[in-house]
Amino acid sequence: MLLTSVRTPISFQDRGNRLVGDLVLPPWEGPHPGAVFVNGYGPGGRDQGTWQERLAAAGIASLAYDKPGCGESTGDWTRQTLGDRTEETTRAVEVLRSRPDSSADLIVLLGAGQGGWVALEAARVGIGVAAVVITSSSAVGSFPLEQYRLTRRMSERGFASDEVALAQALLRERFRRVGAGEDPLSVLAAEAACHHAPWYRLMPGATPEEISYLARAAVFDPGPALRDLRAPLLALYGCDDVFLPVEANAQHLRGILHDSGHRDFEIVLVPGADHTLRVHVGPEAPYLVDGRYQHSEVAPGVFEFIVTWLDRHLDDVD
């Protein structure tokens, strides 16, 4: 036997989109436990670095695919709602579950950032996943999260409190108007007086399409999905994540799960790790660009911890 993972191109249909990705299998005969990667906000796709090969080495098959309009997939991710993404994830689970080399009752979801919300919603709708792993996923809704991020970006760059207040008011009005159905282009045009303000470029959303997507997601609250969750949950956060208040978020998440009676969960804070659970390496002084350390690697022990946790919970299902 050649000890290397087996990568198989795979495609499936979801609401008119052809989604294309890779199924990576362990190098021995199945059926295997399976994992579906659920990407976070923004363009993205099947490239998960070495994660799929590492899962395969641990005996877990995994499916990662290009988001609509990215890579080889058709469609447009900016036109999706979180409900659309949940249906898409459900379809991906069905595809993996239908394969003879995958164990139908041993499917897990791996959601990063906003993908963690999608994973929780997919588990909530009753697709029968064995476990959920989320990384850097907020326990509060989209709009409070965008408010926090905007305030932090501006404060770190030395903007005055009155400028922060103006930006926050503009953010609320932008999301309100786009959420009410106004054309994002006209909403942006109405902000013309602020376009040349030094802080304006820090506002979330780089294009009208992305602003429209964010406005649709602004009403989402992960609380109900967390309260309804029955599958085991592992949640990991980097202590140096500037995109969410790490300690407060962990406390809020723990409180929701305790209050709902959920007992099979673990919340892990990774020292020195950024939003992508990577730590700085090398002789240069560490610095973040868009919340990510340059010259970095996945924090030591993260992969091993996730695999050990999955192995324990998949054995429990057996």
mmCIF file of C-alpha atoms in Angstrom:
data_model
loop_
_atom_site.group_PDB
_atom_site.id
_atom_site.type_symbol
_atom_site.label_atom_id
_atom_site.label_comp_id
_atom_site.label_asym_id
_atom_site.label_seq_id
_atom_site.Cartn_x
_atom_site.Cartn_y
_atom_site.Cartn_z
ATOM 1 C CA MET A 1 0.000 0.000 0.000
ATOM 2 C CA LEU A 2 1.282 3.460 -0.909
ATOM 3 C CA LEU A 3 0.886 5.639 2.175
ATOM 4 C CA THR A 4 -0.535 8.716 0.493
ATOM 5 C CA SER A 5 -4.007 10.171 0.390
ATOM 6 C CA VAL A 6 -6.243 9.689 -2.634
ATOM 7 C CA ARG A 7 -7.564 12.918 -4.172
ATOM 8 C CA THR A 8 -10.672 12.594 -6.341
ATOM 9 C CA PRO A 9 -12.323 15.501 -8.217
ATOM 10 C CA ILE A 10 -16.007 15.750 -7.386
ATOM 11 C CA SER A 11 -18.897 17.937 -8.498
ATOM 12 C CA PHE A 12 -22.518 18.297 -7.508
ATOM 13 C CA GLN A 13 -25.507 20.496 -8.248
ATOM 14 C CA ASP A 14 -27.148 22.921 -5.860
ATOM 15 C CA ARG A 15 -29.973 25.249 -6.955
ATOM 16 C CA GLY A 16 -28.614 25.592 -10.474
ATOM 17 C CA ASN A 17 -24.954 25.916 -9.488
ATOM 18 C CA ARG A 18 -22.346 23.324 -10.393
ATOM 19 C CA LEU A 19 -20.033 23.116 -7.394
ATOM 20 C CA VAL A 20 -16.619 21.570 -7.949
ATOM 21 C CA GLY A 21 -14.105 20.372 -5.409
ATOM 22 C CA ASP A 22 -11.960 17.553 -4.134
ATOM 23 C CA LEU A 23 -12.727 14.492 -2.084
ATOM 24 C CA VAL A 24 -9.580 13.370 -0.263
ATOM 25 C CA LEU A 25 -9.611 9.807 1.038
ATOM 26 C CA PRO A 26 -7.315 7.799 3.317
ATOM 27 C CA PRO A 27 -5.051 5.382 1.421
ATOM 28 C CA TRP A 28 -6.867 2.276 2.693
ATOM 29 C CA GLU A 29 -10.267 0.808 1.934
ATOM 30 C CA GLY A 30 -13.337 2.432 3.487
ATOM 31 C CA PRO A 31 -15.939 3.251 4.453
ATOM 32 C CA HIS A 32 -14.411 6.195 6.320
ATOM 33 C CA PRO A 33 -15.776 8.905 8.594
ATOM 34 C CA GLY A 34 -16.288 12.028 6.498
ATOM 35 C CA ALA A 35 -15.889 15.780 6.941
ATOM 36 C CA VAL A 36 -17.283 18.684 4.941
ATOM 37 C CA PHE A 37 -15.392 21.989 4.995
ATOM 38 C CA VAL A 38 -17.621 25.075 5.270
ATOM 39 C CA ASN A 39 -15.761 28.214 4.214
ATOM 40 C CA GLY A 40 -16.143 31.578 5.892
ATOM 41 C CA TYR A 41 -17.055 34.966 4.437
ATOM 42 C CA GLY A 42 -15.635 36.038 1.095
ATOM 43 C CA PRO A 43 -14.410 34.224 -1.987
ATOM 44 C CA GLY A 44 -12.816 30.877 -1.315
ATOM 45 C CA GLY A 45 -12.694 27.290 -2.254
ATOM 46 C CA ARG A 46 -11.264 23.874 -2.055
ATOM 47 C CA ASP A 47 -7.729 24.854 -1.089
ATOM 48 C CA GLN A 48 -7.491 23.918 2.592
ATOM 49 C CA GLY A 49 -3.715 23.797 2.737
ATOM 50 C CA THR A 50 -2.589 20.477 4.208
ATOM 51 C CA TRP A 51 -5.751 19.920 6.250
ATOM 52 C CA GLN A 52 -7.355 17.400 3.923
ATOM 53 C CA GLU A 53 -4.204 15.289 3.683
ATOM 54 C CA ARG A 54 -3.812 15.384 7.453
ATOM 55 C CA LEU A 55 -7.387 14.280 7.965
ATOM 56 C CA ALA A 56 -6.837 11.454 5.488
ATOM 57 C CA ALA A 57 -3.767 10.318 7.439
ATOM 58 C CA ALA A 58 -6.020 10.146 10.502
ATOM 59 C CA GLY A 59 -8.545 8.002 8.625
ATOM 60 C CA ILE A 60 -11.084 10.728 7.815
ATOM 61 C CA ALA A 61 -12.290 11.468 4.281
ATOM 62 C CA SER A 62 -13.049 15.108 3.531
ATOM 63 C CA LEU A 63 -14.857 17.168 0.924
ATOM 64 C CA ALA A 64 -13.832 20.738 0.120
ATOM 65 C CA TYR A 65 -15.277 22.646 -2.812
ATOM 66 C CA ASP A 66 -15.096 26.010 -4.525
ATOM 67 C CA LYS A 67 -17.768 28.479 -3.421
ATOM 68 C CA PRO A 68 -20.217 29.638 -6.118
ATOM 69 C CA GLY A 69 -18.376 31.817 -8.617
ATOM 70 C CA CYS A 70 -14.938 30.801 -7.322
ATOM 71 C CA GLY A 71 -12.490 28.382 -8.907
ATOM 72 C CA GLU A 72 -14.387 25.970 -11.134
ATOM 73 C CA SER A 73 -17.794 26.450 -9.502
ATOM 74 C CA THR A 74 -20.572 28.363 -11.217
ATOM 75 C CA GLY A 75 -22.823 30.916 -9.539
ATOM 76 C CA ASP A 76 -22.094 33.931 -7.342
ATOM 77 C CA TRP A 77 -21.447 33.682 -3.602
ATOM 78 C CA THR A 78 -22.340 37.364 -3.095
ATOM 79 C CA ARG A 79 -25.938 36.601 -4.076
ATOM 80 C CA GLN A 80 -26.329 33.949 -1.401
ATOM 81 C CA THR A 81 -28.080 34.237 1.928
ATOM 82 C CA LEU A 82 -26.940 32.270 4.945
ATOM 83 C CA GLY A 83 -29.995 30.118 4.314
ATOM 84 C CA ASP A 84 -28.706 29.405 0.811
ATOM 85 C CA ARG A 85 -25.347 28.452 2.257
ATOM 86 C CA THR A 86 -27.028 26.146 4.762
ATOM 87 C CA GLU A 87 -28.907 24.359 1.964
ATOM 88 C CA GLU A 88 -25.673 24.096 -0.013
ATOM 89 C CA THR A 89 -23.902 22.546 2.974
ATOM 90 C CA THR A 90 -26.761 20.115 3.462
ATOM 91 C CA ARG A 91 -26.403 19.084 -0.177
ATOM 92 C CA ALA A 92 -22.645 18.559 0.265
ATOM 93 C CA VAL A 93 -23.323 16.303 3.262
ATOM 94 C CA GLU A 94 -25.827 14.317 1.199
ATOM 95 C CA VAL A 95 -23.240 13.869 -1.559
ATOM 96 C CA LEU A 96 -20.614 12.626 0.882
ATOM 97 C CA ARG A 97 -23.105 10.422 2.719
ATOM 98 C CA SER A 98 -24.204 8.728 -0.516
ATOM 99 C CA ARG A 99 -20.743 7.451 -1.359
ATOM 100 C CA PRO A 100 -19.812 3.824 -0.549
ATOM 101 C CA ASP A 101 -16.390 4.950 0.731
ATOM 102 C CA SER A 102 -17.996 7.190 3.371
ATOM 103 C CA SER A 103 -19.768 6.189 6.606
ATOM 104 C CA ALA A 104 -23.236 7.745 6.407
ATOM 105 C CA ASP A 105 -23.621 8.174 10.172
ATOM 106 C CA LEU A 106 -20.125 9.562 10.756
ATOM 107 C CA ILE A 107 -20.179 12.934 8.965
ATOM 108 C CA VAL A 108 -18.772 16.026 10.671
ATOM 109 C CA LEU A 109 -18.841 19.697 9.686
ATOM 110 C CA LEU A 110 -15.749 21.916 9.856
ATOM 111 C CA GLY A 111 -16.805 25.575 9.724
ATOM 112 C CA ALA A 112 -14.444 28.553 9.743
ATOM 113 C CA GLY A 113 -15.587 32.074 10.631
ATOM 114 C CA GLN A 114 -19.001 32.701 9.109
ATOM 115 C CA GLY A 115 -18.842 29.104 7.909
ATOM 116 C CA GLY A 116 -19.218 28.129 11.555
ATOM 117 C CA TRP A 117 -22.648 29.778 11.578
ATOM 118 C CA VAL A 118 -23.567 27.842 8.447
ATOM 119 C CA ALA A 119 -22.348 24.593 10.002
ATOM 120 C CA LEU A 120 -24.448 25.215 13.130
ATOM 121 C CA GLU A 121 -27.521 25.989 11.030
ATOM 122 C CA ALA A 122 -26.970 22.859 8.938
ATOM 123 C CA ALA A 123 -26.726 20.755 12.097
ATOM 124 C CA ARG A 124 -29.868 22.466 13.388
ATOM 125 C CA VAL A 125 -32.038 21.507 10.414
ATOM 126 C CA GLY A 126 -31.635 17.836 11.213
ATOM 127 C CA ILE A 127 -29.146 16.441 8.712
ATOM 128 C CA GLY A 128 -27.765 14.175 11.405
ATOM 129 C CA VAL A 129 -24.109 15.193 11.645
ATOM 130 C CA ALA A 130 -21.989 13.372 14.189
ATOM 131 C CA ALA A 131 -20.078 16.465 15.376
ATOM 132 C CA VAL A 132 -19.388 20.114 14.555
ATOM 133 C CA VAL A 133 -16.034 21.913 14.721
ATOM 134 C CA ILE A 134 -16.010 25.696 14.409
ATOM 135 C CA THR A 135 -12.969 27.957 14.296
ATOM 136 C CA SER A 136 -13.056 31.717 14.899
ATOM 137 C CA SER A 137 -16.875 31.808 14.706
ATOM 138 C CA SER A 138 -18.658 34.522 16.659
ATOM 139 C CA ALA A 139 -21.315 33.636 19.234
ATOM 140 C CA VAL A 140 -23.053 36.964 18.556
ATOM 141 C CA GLY A 141 -24.808 38.109 15.402
ATOM 142 C CA SER A 142 -23.383 39.599 12.252
ATOM 143 C CA PHE A 143 -24.257 43.242 12.847
ATOM 144 C CA PRO A 144 -22.819 43.504 16.398
ATOM 145 C CA LEU A 145 -19.724 41.751 15.076
ATOM 146 C CA GLU A 146 -19.283 44.256 12.232
ATOM 147 C CA GLN A 147 -19.747 47.096 14.746
ATOM 148 C CA TYR A 148 -17.018 45.655 16.951
ATOM 149 C CA ARG A 149 -14.628 45.165 14.041
ATOM 150 C CA LEU A 150 -15.140 48.661 12.695
ATOM 151 C CA THR A 151 -14.588 50.233 16.111
ATOM 152 C CA ARG A 152 -11.445 48.211 16.679
ATOM 153 C CA ARG A 153 -10.001 48.985 13.244
ATOM 154 C CA MET A 154 -10.566 52.698 13.743
ATOM 155 C CA SER A 155 -9.328 52.794 17.335
ATOM 156 C CA GLU A 156 -6.118 50.964 16.425
ATOM 157 C CA ARG A 157 -5.440 53.586 13.759
ATOM 158 C CA GLY A 158 -5.984 56.477 16.143
ATOM 159 C CA PHE A 159 -9.293 57.847 14.916
ATOM 160 C CA ALA A 160 -11.171 60.067 17.368
ATOM 161 C CA SER A 161 -14.337 58.936 19.144
ATOM 162 C CA ASP A 162 -16.516 61.316 17.133
ATOM 163 C CA GLU A 163 -15.189 59.784 13.903
ATOM 164 C CA VAL A 164 -15.924 56.296 15.226
ATOM 165 C CA ALA A 165 -19.463 57.390 16.132
ATOM 166 C CA LEU A 166 -19.994 58.809 12.639
ATOM 167 C CA ALA A 167 -18.742 55.616 11.001
ATOM 168 C CA GLN A 168 -21.001 53.495 13.215
ATOM 169 C CA ALA A 169 -24.015 55.649 12.322
ATOM 170 C CA LEU A 170 -23.148 55.288 8.644
ATOM 171 C CA LEU A 171 -22.821 51.513 9.058
ATOM 172 C CA ARG A 172 -26.248 51.245 10.700
ATOM 173 C CA GLU A 173 -27.864 53.352 7.995
ATOM 174 C CA ARG A 174 -26.110 51.440 5.199
ATOM 175 C CA PHE A 175 -27.292 48.065 6.461
ATOM 176 C CA ARG A 176 -30.786 49.388 7.147
ATOM 177 C CA ARG A 177 -31.222 50.792 3.655
ATOM 178 C CA VAL A 178 -29.686 47.865 1.786
ATOM 179 C CA GLY A 179 -31.588 45.431 3.989
ATOM 180 C CA ALA A 180 -34.801 47.271 3.090
ATOM 181 C CA GLY A 181 -34.146 46.596 -0.590
ATOM 182 C CA GLU A 182 -32.399 49.751 -1.818
ATOM 183 C CA ASP A 183 -29.800 49.398 -4.559
ATOM 184 C CA PRO A 184 -26.333 49.272 -2.933
ATOM 185 C CA LEU A 185 -24.998 51.603 -5.623
ATOM 186 C CA SER A 186 -27.494 54.300 -4.654
ATOM 187 C CA VAL A 187 -26.728 53.763 -0.981
ATOM 188 C CA LEU A 188 -23.014 54.183 -1.661
ATOM 189 C CA ALA A 189 -23.740 57.301 -3.698
ATOM 190 C CA ALA A 190 -25.638 58.734 -0.728
ATOM 191 C CA GLU A 191 -22.448 58.327 1.322
ATOM 192 C CA ALA A 192 -20.473 60.555 -1.066
ATOM 193 C CA ALA A 193 -19.734 63.164 1.608
ATOM 194 C CA CYS A 194 -17.732 60.531 3.527
ATOM 195 C CA HIS A 195 -15.945 58.882 0.605
ATOM 196 C CA HIS A 196 -12.743 60.849 1.115
ATOM 197 C CA ALA A 197 -12.650 60.493 4.893
ATOM 198 C CA PRO A 198 -9.538 58.530 5.927
ATOM 199 C CA TRP A 199 -11.655 56.038 7.888
ATOM 200 C CA TYR A 200 -14.121 55.298 5.077
ATOM 201 C CA ARG A 201 -11.941 52.565 3.556
ATOM 202 C CA LEU A 202 -12.258 50.634 6.823
ATOM 203 C CA MET A 203 -15.999 50.182 6.350
ATOM 204 C CA PRO A 204 -16.979 46.523 5.732
ATOM 205 C CA GLY A 205 -17.571 45.441 2.142
ATOM 206 C CA ALA A 206 -15.347 46.352 -0.797
ATOM 207 C CA THR A 207 -17.992 46.181 -3.559
ATOM 208 C CA PRO A 208 -21.749 46.771 -3.851
ATOM 209 C CA GLU A 209 -22.201 43.006 -4.136
ATOM 210 C CA GLU A 210 -20.312 42.347 -0.909
ATOM 211 C CA ILE A 211 -22.186 45.113 0.884
ATOM 212 C CA SER A 212 -25.458 43.560 -0.231
ATOM 213 C CA TYR A 213 -24.319 40.171 1.053
ATOM 214 C CA LEU A 214 -23.291 41.628 4.419
ATOM 215 C CA ALA A 215 -26.586 43.487 4.756
ATOM 216 C CA ARG A 216 -28.528 40.274 4.170
ATOM 217 C CA ALA A 217 -26.430 38.510 6.795
ATOM 218 C CA ALA A 218 -26.738 41.371 9.290
ATOM 219 C CA VAL A 219 -29.981 40.014 10.715
ATOM 220 C CA PHE A 220 -28.460 36.622 11.541
ATOM 221 C CA ASP A 221 -28.124 35.553 15.183
ATOM 222 C CA PRO A 222 -26.287 32.267 15.915
ATOM 223 C CA GLY A 223 -27.984 32.015 19.314
ATOM 224 C CA PRO A 224 -30.986 29.884 18.222
ATOM 225 C CA ALA A 225 -28.773 27.402 16.340
ATOM 226 C CA LEU A 226 -26.485 27.095 19.360
ATOM 227 C CA ARG A 227 -29.416 26.584 21.719
ATOM 228 C CA ASP A 228 -30.881 23.892 19.455
ATOM 229 C CA LEU A 229 -27.563 22.122 18.846
ATOM 230 C CA ARG A 230 -27.459 18.477 19.911
ATOM 231 C CA ALA A 231 -24.272 17.330 18.183
ATOM 232 C CA PRO A 232 -20.967 17.554 20.070
ATOM 233 C CA LEU A 233 -19.231 20.893 19.472
ATOM 234 C CA LEU A 234 -15.581 21.922 19.430
ATOM 235 C CA ALA A 235 -14.910 25.667 19.154
ATOM 236 C CA LEU A 236 -11.401 27.098 18.738
ATOM 237 C CA TYR A 237 -10.280 30.732 18.842
ATOM 238 C CA GLY A 238 -6.932 32.439 18.458
ATOM 239 C CA CYS A 239 -6.064 34.650 21.411
ATOM 240 C CA ASP A 240 -4.674 37.281 19.003
ATOM 241 C CA ASP A 241 -7.817 37.341 16.835
ATOM 242 C CA VAL A 242 -8.635 41.013 16.219
ATOM 243 C CA PHE A 243 -11.929 40.246 14.478
ATOM 244 C CA LEU A 244 -13.868 39.383 17.638
ATOM 245 C CA PRO A 245 -13.576 39.905 21.415
ATOM 246 C CA VAL A 246 -12.084 36.496 22.156
ATOM 247 C CA GLU A 247 -12.581 36.162 25.932
ATOM 248 C CA ALA A 248 -16.036 37.762 25.951
ATOM 249 C CA ASN A 249 -17.081 35.677 22.969
ATOM 250 C CA ALA A 250 -15.974 32.450 24.668
ATOM 251 C CA GLN A 251 -17.881 33.371 27.815
ATOM 252 C CA HIS A 252 -21.005 34.179 25.812
ATOM 253 C CA LEU A 253 -20.770 30.912 23.889
ATOM 254 C CA ARG A 254 -20.267 28.920 27.087
ATOM 255 C CA GLY A 255 -23.260 30.615 28.673
ATOM 256 C CA ILE A 256 -25.577 29.829 25.747
ATOM 257 C CA LEU A 257 -24.573 26.171 25.716
ATOM 258 C CA HIS A 258 -24.841 25.766 29.486
ATOM 259 C CA ASP A 259 -28.261 27.431 29.561
ATOM 260 C CA SER A 260 -29.513 25.168 26.762
ATOM 261 C CA GLY A 261 -28.421 22.029 28.607
ATOM 262 C CA HIS A 262 -25.721 21.135 26.094
ATOM 263 C CA ARG A 263 -22.895 19.355 27.883
ATOM 264 C CA ASP A 264 -20.737 17.861 25.143
ATOM 265 C CA PHE A 265 -18.757 20.869 24.038
ATOM 266 C CA GLU A 266 -15.246 22.215 24.368
ATOM 267 C CA ILE A 267 -14.010 25.782 23.887
ATOM 268 C CA VAL A 268 -10.284 26.189 23.254
ATOM 269 C CA LEU A 269 -8.297 29.438 23.173
ATOM 270 C CA VAL A 270 -5.014 29.124 21.274
ATOM 271 C CA PRO A 271 -2.219 31.379 22.607
ATOM 272 C CA GLY A 272 -0.543 33.644 20.056
ATOM 273 C CA ALA A 273 -2.855 32.579 17.211
ATOM 274 C CA ASP A 274 -4.643 34.894 14.789
ATOM 275 C CA HIS A 275 -8.082 34.620 13.165
ATOM 276 C CA THR A 276 -6.895 31.683 11.055
ATOM 277 C CA LEU A 277 -5.290 29.907 14.060
ATOM 278 C CA ARG A 278 -1.826 30.683 12.741
ATOM 279 C CA VAL A 279 1.111 31.947 14.795
ATOM 280 C CA HIS A 280 3.998 34.152 13.745
ATOM 281 C CA VAL A 281 7.277 32.435 12.853
ATOM 282 C CA GLY A 282 10.652 33.817 11.848
ATOM 283 C CA PRO A 283 13.024 36.526 13.084
ATOM 284 C CA GLU A 284 10.912 39.465 11.927
ATOM 285 C CA ALA A 285 8.689 41.329 14.360
ATOM 286 C CA PRO A 286 5.158 39.892 14.179
ATOM 287 C CA TYR A 287 2.563 42.003 12.423
ATOM 288 C CA LEU A 288 -0.997 41.457 11.264
ATOM 289 C CA VAL A 289 -2.381 42.208 7.810
ATOM 290 C CA ASP A 290 -6.164 41.958 7.603
ATOM 291 C CA GLY A 291 -6.150 40.066 10.880
ATOM 292 C CA ARG A 292 -3.571 37.491 9.780
ATOM 293 C CA TYR A 293 0.043 37.106 10.805
ATOM 294 C CA GLN A 294 2.544 37.367 8.002
ATOM 295 C CA HIS A 295 5.277 34.691 8.036
ATOM 296 C CA SER A 296 3.122 32.241 9.941
ATOM 297 C CA GLU A 297 2.152 28.612 10.386
ATOM 298 C CA VAL A 298 -0.783 26.790 11.938
ATOM 299 C CA ALA A 299 -0.387 26.953 15.712
ATOM 300 C CA PRO A 300 1.408 23.885 17.088
ATOM 301 C CA GLY A 301 -0.954 21.228 18.355
ATOM 302 C CA VAL A 302 -4.108 22.607 16.710
ATOM 303 C CA PHE A 303 -4.446 19.900 14.111
ATOM 304 C CA GLU A 304 -3.574 17.135 16.557
ATOM 305 C CA PHE A 305 -6.110 18.431 19.059
ATOM 306 C CA ILE A 306 -8.904 18.550 16.476
ATOM 307 C CA VAL A 307 -8.157 15.059 15.165
ATOM 308 C CA THR A 308 -7.968 13.597 18.685
ATOM 309 C CA TRP A 309 -11.283 15.247 19.584
ATOM 310 C CA LEU A 310 -12.918 13.967 16.392
ATOM 311 C CA ASP A 311 -11.540 10.475 16.891
ATOM 312 C CA ARG A 312 -12.981 10.344 20.414
ATOM 313 C CA HIS A 313 -16.429 11.551 19.334
ATOM 314 C CA LEU A 314 -16.613 9.418 16.212
ATOM 315 C CA ASP A 315 -15.763 6.396 18.339
ATOM 316 C CA ASP A 316 -18.629 7.361 20.663
ATOM 317 C CA VAL A 317 -21.019 7.248 17.684
ATOM 318 C CA ASP A 318 -19.813 3.732 16.901
#
